[in-house]
Amino acid sequence: MPPRNRRPTARELNEAARLTEQLRAAGYTKRDVARIIGRDPSLVSQFYTRGKGAAFVPALQHILQAVQTAGITDIDELAALAAPRITRRTTAAGTRARVRTKAVLITPTGTGTGRVAAAAIASGSTRLRPLIAEAARRGLRLAFTVRMPKTGYVHPSGSRIDSPGIRRGVIQRADHTEERSYGLATTGGFDAADFARRVDAAAGDVTAAVQQWLVETGRIHEGAHISHLEIRTWRPR
């Protein structure tokens, strides 16, 4: 019987692990691969140790091709390409299996943070929903930061019509996107319960709820695409 800690050889690796190895040879880490497929790094390690990952093979094949033939290297772009090709596994009863995620962490002082990028944005940023729901239950305040192409915003950065109204709340990126923060602690933030209701009305789609608020308040153009979203919470004084 082989030692339990013996590392599998290349011939013994499953397809998901072999594709991951090719991505690693191209300069990506297991953590990068996890970000691209929108899962925890521990799952990628289980491609090697437990033979998991069959559901991610089509996505891994596609992003490997994008890296090798199209020269795409940006992790967020690769995540956007991978997302439509990731299918949720089913249970024995034929229903979609749940994705296990880390427990919502909000400290006793009410401080909590959650951030999602392209892959999770495409599926509605649902991993942020428990954070918002728990913040609402505790009566916390909430703020969020969105990142999107500059052309998606209605007002120029630093405009007093748009929150935050000062440039220190705006981060400009080299890819012509811009991060803007709304509901800063200095302005009192938003009622988490209000945003929880918005998310419920959007059938749990956090991305859609935030986007609708930004459109309703005249901050972004309808149809503007959010590429990153961060939620922050705290307890009001």
Coordinates of N, CA and C in Angstrom, one line a residue:
M1 N 0.9 -1.2 0.0 CA 0.0 0.0 0.0 C 0.9 1.2 0.0
P2 N 0.7 2.2 -1.0 CA 1.6 3.4 -1.1 C 1.4 4.3 0.1
P3 N 2.4 5.0 0.5 CA 2.4 6.0 1.6 C 1.2 7.0 1.4
R4 N 0.6 7.3 2.5 CA -0.6 8.2 2.4 C -0.2 9.6 1.9
N5 N 1.0 10.0 2.2 CA 1.5 11.4 1.8 C 2.2 11.4 0.5
R6 N 2.2 10.3 -0.3 CA 2.9 10.3 -1.5 C 2.2 11.2 -2.5
R7 N 3.0 12.1 -3.2 CA 2.4 13.0 -4.2 C 2.1 12.3 -5.5
P8 N 0.9 12.5 -6.0 CA 0.5 11.8 -7.3 C 1.4 12.2 -8.4
T9 N 1.7 11.2 -9.3 CA 2.5 11.5 -10.5 C 1.7 12.2 -11.5
A10 N 2.3 12.7 -12.6 CA 1.6 13.4 -13.6 C 0.6 12.5 -14.3
R11 N 1.0 11.2 -14.4 CA 0.1 10.2 -15.1 C -1.2 10.0 -14.2
E12 N -1.1 10.2 -12.9 CA -2.2 9.9 -12.0 C -3.1 11.1 -11.8
L13 N -2.7 12.2 -12.2 CA -3.5 13.4 -12.0 C -4.8 13.4 -12.9
N14 N -5.9 13.8 -12.4 CA -7.1 13.9 -13.2 C -7.0 15.1 -14.1
E15 N -8.0 15.2 -15.0 CA -8.0 16.3 -16.0 C -7.9 17.7 -15.5
A16 N -8.7 17.9 -14.4 CA -8.7 19.2 -13.8 C -7.3 19.6 -13.2
A17 N -6.7 18.6 -12.6 CA -5.3 18.9 -12.1 C -4.3 19.1 -13.2
R18 N -4.5 18.3 -14.3 CA -3.5 18.4 -15.4 C -3.6 19.8 -16.0
L19 N -4.9 20.3 -16.2 CA -5.1 21.6 -16.7 C -4.6 22.7 -15.8
T20 N -4.8 22.5 -14.5 CA -4.2 23.4 -13.5 C -2.7 23.5 -13.6
E21 N -2.1 22.3 -13.8 CA -0.6 22.3 -13.9 C -0.1 23.1 -15.1
Q22 N -0.9 23.0 -16.2 CA -0.5 23.8 -17.4 C -0.7 25.3 -17.1
L23 N -1.7 25.6 -16.4 CA -1.8 27.0 -16.0 C -0.7 27.5 -15.1
R24 N -0.3 26.6 -14.2 CA 0.8 26.9 -13.3 C 2.1 27.1 -14.1
A25 N 2.3 26.3 -15.1 CA 3.5 26.4 -16.0 C 3.5 27.7 -16.7
A26 N 2.2 28.3 -16.9 CA 2.1 29.6 -17.6 C 2.3 30.7 -16.7
G27 N 2.5 30.4 -15.4 CA 2.8 31.5 -14.4 C 1.7 31.8 -13.4
Y28 N 0.6 31.0 -13.4 CA -0.5 31.2 -12.4 C -0.3 30.3 -11.2
T29 N -0.8 30.7 -10.1 CA -0.7 29.9 -8.9 C -2.1 29.2 -8.7
K30 N -2.1 28.2 -7.8 CA -3.4 27.6 -7.4 C -4.4 28.6 -7.0
R31 N -3.9 29.6 -6.2 CA -4.8 30.6 -5.7 C -5.4 31.4 -6.9
D32 N -4.5 31.7 -7.9 CA -5.0 32.4 -9.1 C -6.1 31.6 -9.8
V33 N -5.9 30.3 -9.9 CA -6.8 29.4 -10.6 C -8.2 29.4 -9.8
A34 N -8.1 29.4 -8.5 CA -9.3 29.4 -7.6 C -10.0 30.7 -7.9
R35 N -9.3 31.8 -8.0 CA -10.0 33.1 -8.3 C -10.7 33.1 -9.6
I36 N -10.0 32.5 -10.6 CA -10.6 32.4 -12.0 C -11.9 31.6 -12.0
I37 N -11.9 30.5 -11.3 CA -13.1 29.7 -11.3 C -14.1 30.0 -10.2
G38 N -13.8 31.1 -9.4 CA -14.7 31.6 -8.4 C -14.9 30.6 -7.2
R39 N -13.8 29.9 -6.8 CA -13.9 28.9 -5.7 C -12.8 29.2 -4.7
D40 N -12.8 28.5 -3.6 CA -11.8 28.6 -2.6 C -10.5 27.8 -3.0
P41 N -9.3 28.3 -2.7 CA -8.1 27.6 -3.1 C -8.0 26.2 -2.6
S42 N -8.7 25.9 -1.5 CA -8.6 24.5 -1.0 C -9.3 23.5 -2.0
L43 N -10.3 24.0 -2.7 CA -10.9 23.1 -3.7 C -9.9 22.7 -4.8
V44 N -9.1 23.7 -5.3 CA -8.1 23.5 -6.3 C -7.1 22.4 -5.8
S45 N -6.7 22.5 -4.5 CA -5.8 21.5 -4.0 C -6.4 20.1 -4.0
Q46 N -7.7 20.1 -3.9 CA -8.4 18.8 -3.9 C -8.5 18.2 -5.3
F47 N -8.2 19.0 -6.3 CA -8.1 18.4 -7.7 C -7.0 17.3 -7.7
Y48 N -5.9 17.6 -6.9 CA -4.8 16.7 -6.8 C -4.9 15.6 -5.8
T49 N -5.5 16.0 -4.6 CA -5.5 15.0 -3.5 C -6.8 14.1 -3.5
R50 N -7.9 14.6 -4.0 CA -9.1 13.9 -3.9 C -9.8 13.6 -5.2
G51 N -9.1 14.0 -6.3 CA -9.7 13.8 -7.6 C -10.9 14.6 -8.0
K52 N -11.1 15.7 -7.3 CA -12.2 16.6 -7.6 C -11.9 17.5 -8.8
G53 N -13.0 18.2 -9.3 CA -12.8 19.2 -10.3 C -13.4 18.9 -11.7
A54 N -14.1 17.8 -11.8 CA -14.6 17.4 -13.1 C -15.5 18.5 -13.7
A55 N -16.3 19.1 -12.8 CA -17.2 20.2 -13.3 C -16.5 21.4 -13.8
F56 N -15.2 21.5 -13.5 CA -14.5 22.7 -13.9 C -13.6 22.5 -15.2
V57 N -13.6 21.3 -15.7 CA -12.8 21.0 -16.8 C -13.1 21.8 -18.0
P58 N -14.4 22.0 -18.5 CA -14.6 22.9 -19.6 C -14.1 24.3 -19.5
A59 N -14.3 24.8 -18.2 CA -13.9 26.2 -18.0 C -12.3 26.3 -18.0
L60 N -11.7 25.3 -17.4 CA -10.2 25.3 -17.4 C -9.6 25.1 -18.8
Q61 N -10.3 24.3 -19.6 CA -9.8 24.1 -21.0 C -9.9 25.5 -21.8
H62 N -11.1 26.1 -21.5 CA -11.3 27.4 -22.2 C -10.3 28.5 -21.8
I63 N -10.1 28.6 -20.5 CA -9.2 29.7 -20.1 C -7.7 29.4 -20.5
L64 N -7.4 28.1 -20.5 CA -6.0 27.7 -20.9 C -5.8 28.1 -22.4
Q65 N -6.8 27.8 -23.2 CA -6.8 28.2 -24.6 C -6.7 29.7 -24.7
A66 N -7.4 30.5 -23.9 CA -7.4 31.9 -23.9 C -6.0 32.4 -23.6
V67 N -5.3 31.8 -22.7 CA -4.0 32.2 -22.3 C -3.0 31.8 -23.4
Q68 N -3.0 30.6 -23.9 CA -2.0 30.1 -24.8 C -2.2 30.7 -26.3
T69 N -3.4 30.9 -26.7 CA -3.6 31.3 -28.1 C -4.0 32.8 -28.2
A70 N -4.8 33.3 -27.3 CA -5.3 34.7 -27.4 C -4.4 35.6 -26.6
G71 N -3.5 35.1 -25.7 CA -2.6 35.9 -25.0 C -3.3 36.7 -23.8
I72 N -4.5 36.2 -23.4 CA -5.2 36.9 -22.3 C -4.5 36.5 -21.0
T73 N -4.2 37.5 -20.2 CA -3.5 37.1 -18.9 C -4.2 37.7 -17.7
D74 N -5.0 38.7 -17.9 CA -5.7 39.3 -16.7 C -6.7 38.3 -16.0
I75 N -6.5 38.1 -14.7 CA -7.3 37.1 -14.0 C -8.8 37.4 -14.1
D76 N -9.2 38.7 -14.0 CA -10.6 39.0 -14.0 C -11.2 38.7 -15.4
E77 N -10.4 39.0 -16.4 CA -10.9 38.6 -17.8 C -11.1 37.1 -17.9
L78 N -10.1 36.4 -17.4 CA -10.2 34.9 -17.5 C -11.4 34.4 -16.7
A79 N -11.6 35.0 -15.5 CA -12.8 34.6 -14.7 C -14.1 34.9 -15.4
A80 N -14.2 36.0 -16.2 CA -15.4 36.3 -16.9 C -15.6 35.2 -18.0
L81 N -14.5 34.8 -18.6 CA -14.6 33.7 -19.7 C -14.9 32.4 -19.1
A82 N -14.5 32.1 -17.9 CA -14.7 30.8 -17.3 C -16.1 30.7 -16.7
A83 N -16.7 31.7 -16.2 CA -18.0 31.7 -15.5 C -19.1 31.0 -16.3
P84 N -19.3 31.3 -17.6 CA -20.4 30.6 -18.3 C -20.2 29.1 -18.5
R85 N -19.0 28.6 -18.3 CA -18.7 27.2 -18.6 C -18.6 26.4 -17.3
I86 N -18.9 27.0 -16.2 CA -18.9 26.3 -14.9 C -20.3 25.8 -14.6
T87 N -20.5 24.5 -14.5 CA -21.9 24.0 -14.2 C -21.8 23.5 -12.8
R88 N -22.9 23.7 -12.0 CA -23.0 23.3 -10.6 C -23.3 21.8 -10.6
R89 N -22.6 21.0 -9.8 CA -22.9 19.6 -9.7 C -24.3 19.4 -9.1
T90 N -24.8 18.2 -9.3 CA -26.2 17.9 -8.8 C -26.1 16.8 -7.7
T91 N -27.1 16.8 -6.9 CA -27.2 15.8 -5.8 C -27.8 14.5 -6.3
A92 N -27.9 13.5 -5.5 CA -28.4 12.2 -5.9 C -29.9 12.4 -6.3
A93 N -30.5 13.4 -5.7 CA -32.0 13.7 -6.0 C -32.1 14.5 -7.3
G94 N -31.0 14.9 -7.9 CA -31.1 15.7 -9.1 C -31.2 17.2 -9.0
T95 N -31.1 17.7 -7.7 CA -31.1 19.1 -7.5 C -29.7 19.7 -7.5
R96 N -29.6 21.0 -7.8 CA -28.3 21.6 -7.8 C -27.6 21.6 -6.4
A97 N -26.4 21.2 -6.4 CA -25.7 21.1 -5.1 C -25.3 22.5 -4.6
R98 N -25.3 22.8 -3.4 CA -24.8 24.1 -2.8 C -23.3 24.2 -2.9
V99 N -22.8 25.4 -3.1 CA -21.4 25.7 -3.0 C -21.1 26.1 -1.6
R100 N -20.2 25.3 -1.0 CA -19.8 25.7 0.4 C -19.0 26.9 0.4
T101 N -19.3 27.9 1.2 CA -18.5 29.1 1.3 C -18.2 29.3 2.8
K102 N -17.2 30.2 3.0 CA -16.9 30.5 4.4 C -18.0 31.2 5.1
A103 N -18.1 31.0 6.4 CA -19.1 31.6 7.2 C -19.0 33.1 7.1
V104 N -20.1 33.8 7.2 CA -20.1 35.3 7.2 C -19.4 35.7 8.5
L105 N -18.4 36.6 8.3 CA -17.7 37.1 9.5 C -18.0 38.6 9.7
I106 N -18.7 38.8 10.7 CA -18.9 40.2 11.2 C -18.5 40.2 12.6
T107 N -17.6 41.1 13.0 CA -17.1 41.2 14.3 C -18.1 41.7 15.3
P108 N -17.8 41.6 16.6 CA -18.8 42.1 17.6 C -19.0 43.6 17.5
T109 N -18.1 44.3 16.9 CA -18.2 45.8 16.7 C -19.1 46.1 15.4
G110 N -19.4 45.0 14.7 CA -20.2 45.2 13.5 C -19.4 45.3 12.2
T111 N -18.1 45.2 12.3 CA -17.3 45.4 11.1 C -17.3 44.1 10.3
G112 N -17.6 44.2 9.0 CA -17.6 43.1 8.1 C -17.3 43.6 6.7
T113 N -16.6 42.7 5.9 CA -16.3 43.1 4.5 C -16.5 41.9 3.6
G114 N -17.0 42.1 2.4 CA -17.0 41.1 1.4 C -16.8 41.7 0.0
R115 N -16.0 41.0 -0.8 CA -15.6 41.5 -2.1 C -15.8 40.4 -3.1
V116 N -16.3 40.8 -4.3 CA -16.4 39.8 -5.4 C -15.9 40.5 -6.7
A117 N -15.5 39.6 -7.6 CA -15.0 40.1 -8.9 C -15.8 39.5 -10.0
A118 N -15.3 39.4 -11.2 CA -16.0 39.1 -12.4 C -16.9 37.9 -12.4
A119 N -16.2 36.7 -11.9 CA -17.0 35.5 -11.9 C -18.2 35.5 -11.0
A120 N -18.0 36.1 -9.8 CA -19.2 36.1 -8.9 C -20.2 37.2 -9.3
I121 N -19.7 38.3 -9.9 CA -20.6 39.3 -10.4 C -21.6 38.7 -11.4
A122 N -21.0 37.9 -12.3 CA -21.9 37.3 -13.4 C -23.0 36.4 -12.8
S123 N -22.8 35.9 -11.6 CA -23.8 35.0 -11.0 C -24.6 35.8 -9.9
G124 N -24.5 37.1 -9.9 CA -25.3 37.9 -9.0 C -24.7 38.2 -7.6
S125 N -23.4 38.0 -7.5 CA -22.7 38.3 -6.2 C -23.4 37.7 -5.0
T126 N -24.0 36.4 -5.2 CA -24.8 35.9 -4.2 C -24.1 35.6 -2.9
R127 N -22.7 35.5 -2.9 CA -22.0 35.2 -1.7 C -22.0 36.4 -0.8
L128 N -22.4 37.6 -1.3 CA -22.5 38.7 -0.4 C -23.9 38.8 0.2
R129 N -24.8 38.1 -0.2 CA -26.2 38.2 0.4 C -26.2 37.8 1.9
P130 N -25.5 36.8 2.3 CA -25.6 36.5 3.8 C -25.0 37.6 4.6
L131 N -23.9 38.3 4.1 CA -23.3 39.4 4.8 C -24.3 40.5 4.9
I132 N -25.0 40.9 3.9 CA -26.0 41.9 3.9 C -27.2 41.5 4.9
A133 N -27.6 40.3 4.8 CA -28.7 39.8 5.6 C -28.4 39.9 7.1
E134 N -27.1 39.5 7.4 CA -26.7 39.5 8.8 C -26.5 40.9 9.3
A135 N -26.0 41.8 8.4 CA -25.9 43.2 8.8 C -27.3 43.8 9.1
A136 N -28.3 43.4 8.3 CA -29.6 43.9 8.5 C -30.2 43.4 9.8
R137 N -29.9 42.1 10.1 CA -30.4 41.5 11.4 C -29.9 42.3 12.6
R138 N -28.6 42.7 12.5 CA -28.0 43.4 13.6 C -28.2 44.9 13.6
G139 N -28.9 45.4 12.6 CA -29.1 46.8 12.6 C -27.9 47.7 12.3
L140 N -27.0 47.1 11.4 CA -25.8 47.8 11.0 C -26.0 48.8 9.9
R141 N -24.9 49.6 9.7 CA -24.8 50.5 8.6 C -24.0 49.8 7.5
L142 N -24.1 50.3 6.3 CA -23.5 49.6 5.1 C -23.0 50.6 4.1
A143 N -21.9 50.3 3.5 CA -21.3 51.1 2.4 C -20.8 50.1 1.3
F144 N -20.7 50.6 0.1 CA -20.2 49.7 -0.9 C -19.3 50.4 -1.9
T145 N -18.4 49.7 -2.5 CA -17.5 50.2 -3.6 C -17.8 49.5 -4.9
V146 N -18.0 50.2 -6.0 CA -18.2 49.5 -7.3 C -17.0 49.9 -8.2
R147 N -16.7 49.0 -9.1 CA -15.7 49.3 -10.1 C -16.3 49.0 -11.4
M148 N -16.1 49.9 -12.4 CA -16.7 49.7 -13.7 C -15.9 50.7 -14.7
P149 N -16.1 50.5 -16.0 CA -15.5 51.5 -16.9 C -15.9 52.9 -16.6
K150 N -15.0 53.8 -16.8 CA -15.3 55.2 -16.5 C -16.6 55.7 -17.2
T151 N -16.8 55.2 -18.4 CA -17.9 55.6 -19.3 C -19.2 55.2 -18.7
G152 N -19.2 54.3 -17.7 CA -20.5 53.8 -17.1 C -21.0 54.8 -16.1
Y153 N -20.2 55.7 -15.6 CA -20.7 56.7 -14.6 C -21.3 57.9 -15.3
V154 N -22.3 58.5 -14.7 CA -23.0 59.7 -15.2 C -22.1 60.9 -15.0
H155 N -21.6 61.0 -13.7 CA -20.9 62.2 -13.3 C -19.4 62.0 -13.3
P156 N -18.6 63.0 -13.6 CA -17.1 62.9 -13.5 C -16.7 62.6 -12.1
S157 N -15.5 62.0 -12.0 CA -15.0 61.7 -10.6 C -14.7 63.0 -9.9
G158 N -15.1 62.9 -8.6 CA -15.0 64.1 -7.8 C -16.2 65.0 -7.8
S159 N -17.2 64.7 -8.6 CA -18.4 65.6 -8.7 C -19.1 65.5 -7.3
R160 N -19.6 66.7 -6.9 CA -20.3 66.7 -5.6 C -21.7 66.2 -5.7
I161 N -22.2 66.0 -7.0 CA -23.5 65.4 -7.2 C -23.4 63.9 -6.9
D162 N -22.3 63.3 -7.2 CA -22.1 61.9 -7.0 C -21.3 61.7 -5.7
S163 N -21.7 60.6 -4.9 CA -20.9 60.2 -3.8 C -19.6 59.6 -4.2
P164 N -18.5 59.9 -3.6 CA -18.3 60.6 -2.3 C -18.2 62.1 -2.5
G165 N -18.1 62.6 -3.7 CA -18.0 64.1 -3.9 C -16.6 64.6 -3.7
I166 N -15.7 63.7 -3.3 CA -14.3 64.1 -3.2 C -13.4 63.0 -3.8
R167 N -12.3 63.4 -4.4 CA -11.5 62.4 -5.2 C -10.9 61.3 -4.3
R168 N -10.8 61.5 -3.0 CA -10.1 60.5 -2.2 C -11.0 59.2 -2.2
G169 N -12.2 59.3 -2.5 CA -13.1 58.1 -2.6 C -13.1 57.5 -3.9
V170 N -12.3 57.9 -4.8 CA -12.2 57.4 -6.2 C -10.8 56.9 -6.5
I171 N -10.8 55.7 -7.1 CA -9.5 55.0 -7.5 C -9.6 54.8 -9.0
Q172 N -8.7 55.4 -9.7 CA -8.6 55.2 -11.2 C -7.6 54.1 -11.5
R173 N -8.1 53.2 -12.3 CA -7.2 52.0 -12.7 C -6.7 52.2 -14.1
A174 N -5.6 51.5 -14.4 CA -4.9 51.6 -15.7 C -5.7 51.0 -16.8
D175 N -6.7 50.2 -16.5 CA -7.5 49.6 -17.6 C -8.8 50.4 -17.9
H176 N -8.7 51.7 -17.5 CA -9.8 52.7 -17.8 C -11.1 52.4 -17.0
T177 N -10.9 51.6 -15.9 CA -12.0 51.5 -15.0 C -11.8 52.4 -13.8
E178 N -12.8 52.5 -13.0 CA -12.8 53.4 -11.8 C -13.5 52.8 -10.7
E179 N -12.9 52.9 -9.5 CA -13.6 52.5 -8.3 C -14.2 53.7 -7.6
R180 N -15.5 53.6 -7.2 CA -16.1 54.7 -6.5 C -16.8 54.1 -5.3
S181 N -16.7 54.8 -4.1 CA -17.3 54.3 -2.9 C -18.5 55.1 -2.6
Y182 N -19.5 54.4 -2.1 CA -20.8 55.1 -1.7 C -21.2 54.7 -0.3
G183 N -21.7 55.7 0.5 CA -22.1 55.4 1.8 C -20.9 55.4 2.8
L184 N -19.9 56.2 2.6 CA -18.8 56.3 3.5 C -19.2 56.4 5.0
A185 N -18.4 55.9 5.9 CA -18.7 56.0 7.3 C -18.8 57.5 7.7
T186 N -18.1 58.3 7.1 CA -18.1 59.8 7.5 C -19.4 60.4 7.1
T187 N -20.2 59.8 6.2 CA -21.5 60.3 5.8 C -22.6 59.5 6.4
G188 N -22.3 58.6 7.3 CA -23.3 57.8 7.9 C -23.7 56.5 7.3
G189 N -23.3 56.3 6.0 CA -23.6 55.1 5.3 C -25.1 54.9 5.0
F190 N -25.5 53.6 4.7 CA -26.8 53.3 4.4 C -27.4 52.3 5.4
D191 N -28.7 52.2 5.5 CA -29.3 51.2 6.4 C -29.2 49.8 5.7
A192 N -28.5 48.9 6.4 CA -28.3 47.6 5.8 C -29.7 46.9 5.5
A193 N -30.7 47.2 6.4 CA -32.0 46.5 6.2 C -32.6 47.0 4.9
D194 N -32.4 48.2 4.5 CA -33.0 48.7 3.3 C -32.3 48.0 2.1
F195 N -31.0 47.8 2.1 CA -30.4 47.1 1.0 C -30.8 45.6 1.0
A196 N -31.0 45.0 2.2 CA -31.4 43.6 2.3 C -32.8 43.5 1.6
R197 N -33.7 44.4 1.8 CA -35.0 44.4 1.1 C -34.8 44.5 -0.4
R198 N -33.9 45.3 -0.8 CA -33.6 45.5 -2.3 C -33.1 44.2 -2.9
V199 N -32.2 43.5 -2.1 CA -31.7 42.3 -2.6 C -32.8 41.2 -2.7
D200 N -33.6 41.2 -1.7 CA -34.7 40.2 -1.7 C -35.6 40.5 -2.9
A201 N -35.9 41.7 -3.2 CA -36.8 42.1 -4.3 C -36.1 41.7 -5.6
A202 N -34.8 41.6 -5.6 CA -34.1 41.2 -6.9 C -33.8 39.7 -6.9
A203 N -34.6 39.0 -6.1 CA -34.4 37.5 -6.0 C -33.1 37.1 -5.6
G204 N -32.4 37.8 -4.7 CA -31.1 37.5 -4.2 C -30.0 37.9 -5.0
D205 N -30.2 38.6 -6.1 CA -29.1 39.1 -7.0 C -28.6 40.4 -6.4
V206 N -27.4 40.3 -5.7 CA -26.9 41.5 -5.1 C -26.4 42.5 -6.2
T207 N -25.8 42.0 -7.2 CA -25.3 42.8 -8.3 C -26.4 43.7 -8.9
A208 N -27.6 43.0 -9.2 CA -28.7 43.7 -9.7 C -29.3 44.8 -8.8
A209 N -29.3 44.4 -7.5 CA -29.8 45.4 -6.5 C -29.0 46.6 -6.4
V210 N -27.7 46.5 -6.4 CA -26.8 47.6 -6.3 C -26.9 48.4 -7.6
Q211 N -26.9 47.7 -8.7 CA -26.9 48.4 -10.0 C -28.2 49.2 -10.2
Q212 N -29.3 48.6 -9.7 CA -30.6 49.3 -9.8 C -30.6 50.6 -8.9
W213 N -30.0 50.5 -7.7 CA -29.9 51.7 -6.9 C -29.0 52.8 -7.5
L214 N -28.0 52.4 -8.2 CA -27.1 53.4 -8.8 C -27.8 54.0 -10.0
V215 N -28.6 53.3 -10.7 CA -29.4 53.8 -11.9 C -30.5 54.7 -11.3
E216 N -31.2 54.3 -10.3 CA -32.3 55.1 -9.8 C -31.8 56.4 -9.2
T217 N -30.6 56.4 -8.7 CA -30.1 57.7 -8.1 C -29.3 58.5 -9.1
G218 N -29.3 58.1 -10.3 CA -28.7 58.9 -11.4 C -27.2 58.9 -11.4
R219 N -26.6 57.8 -10.8 CA -25.1 57.8 -10.7 C -24.4 57.0 -11.9
I220 N -25.1 56.0 -12.4 CA -24.6 55.3 -13.6 C -25.6 55.2 -14.7
H221 N -25.1 54.9 -15.9 CA -26.0 54.7 -17.0 C -26.6 53.4 -17.0
E222 N -27.9 53.3 -17.4 CA -28.5 52.0 -17.5 C -27.8 51.0 -18.4
G223 N -27.5 49.8 -17.9 CA -26.7 48.9 -18.7 C -25.3 48.9 -18.5
A224 N -24.8 49.9 -17.6 CA -23.4 49.9 -17.2 C -23.0 48.6 -16.5
H225 N -21.8 48.1 -16.8 CA -21.4 46.8 -16.3 C -20.5 46.9 -15.1
I226 N -20.9 46.4 -13.9 CA -20.1 46.4 -12.7 C -19.1 45.2 -12.8
S227 N -17.8 45.5 -12.6 CA -16.8 44.4 -12.7 C -16.4 43.9 -11.3
H228 N -16.5 44.8 -10.3 CA -16.1 44.4 -8.9 C -17.1 45.1 -8.0
L229 N -17.3 44.4 -6.9 CA -18.2 45.0 -5.9 C -17.7 44.6 -4.5
E230 N -17.7 45.6 -3.6 CA -17.3 45.4 -2.2 C -18.3 45.9 -1.3
I231 N -18.7 45.1 -0.2 CA -19.6 45.6 0.8 C -18.9 45.7 2.1
R232 N -19.2 46.8 2.8 CA -18.6 47.0 4.2 C -19.7 47.3 5.2
T233 N -19.5 46.8 6.4 CA -20.5 47.1 7.4 C -19.9 47.6 8.7
W234 N -20.7 48.3 9.5 CA -20.2 48.7 10.8 C -21.4 49.1 11.7
R235 N -21.2 49.2 13.0 CA -22.3 49.5 13.9 C -22.4 51.0 14.1
P236 N -23.6 51.6 13.9 CA -23.7 53.0 14.1 C -23.4 53.4 15.5
R237 N -22.9 54.6 15.7 CA -22.6 55.1 17.0 C -23.9 55.5 17.7

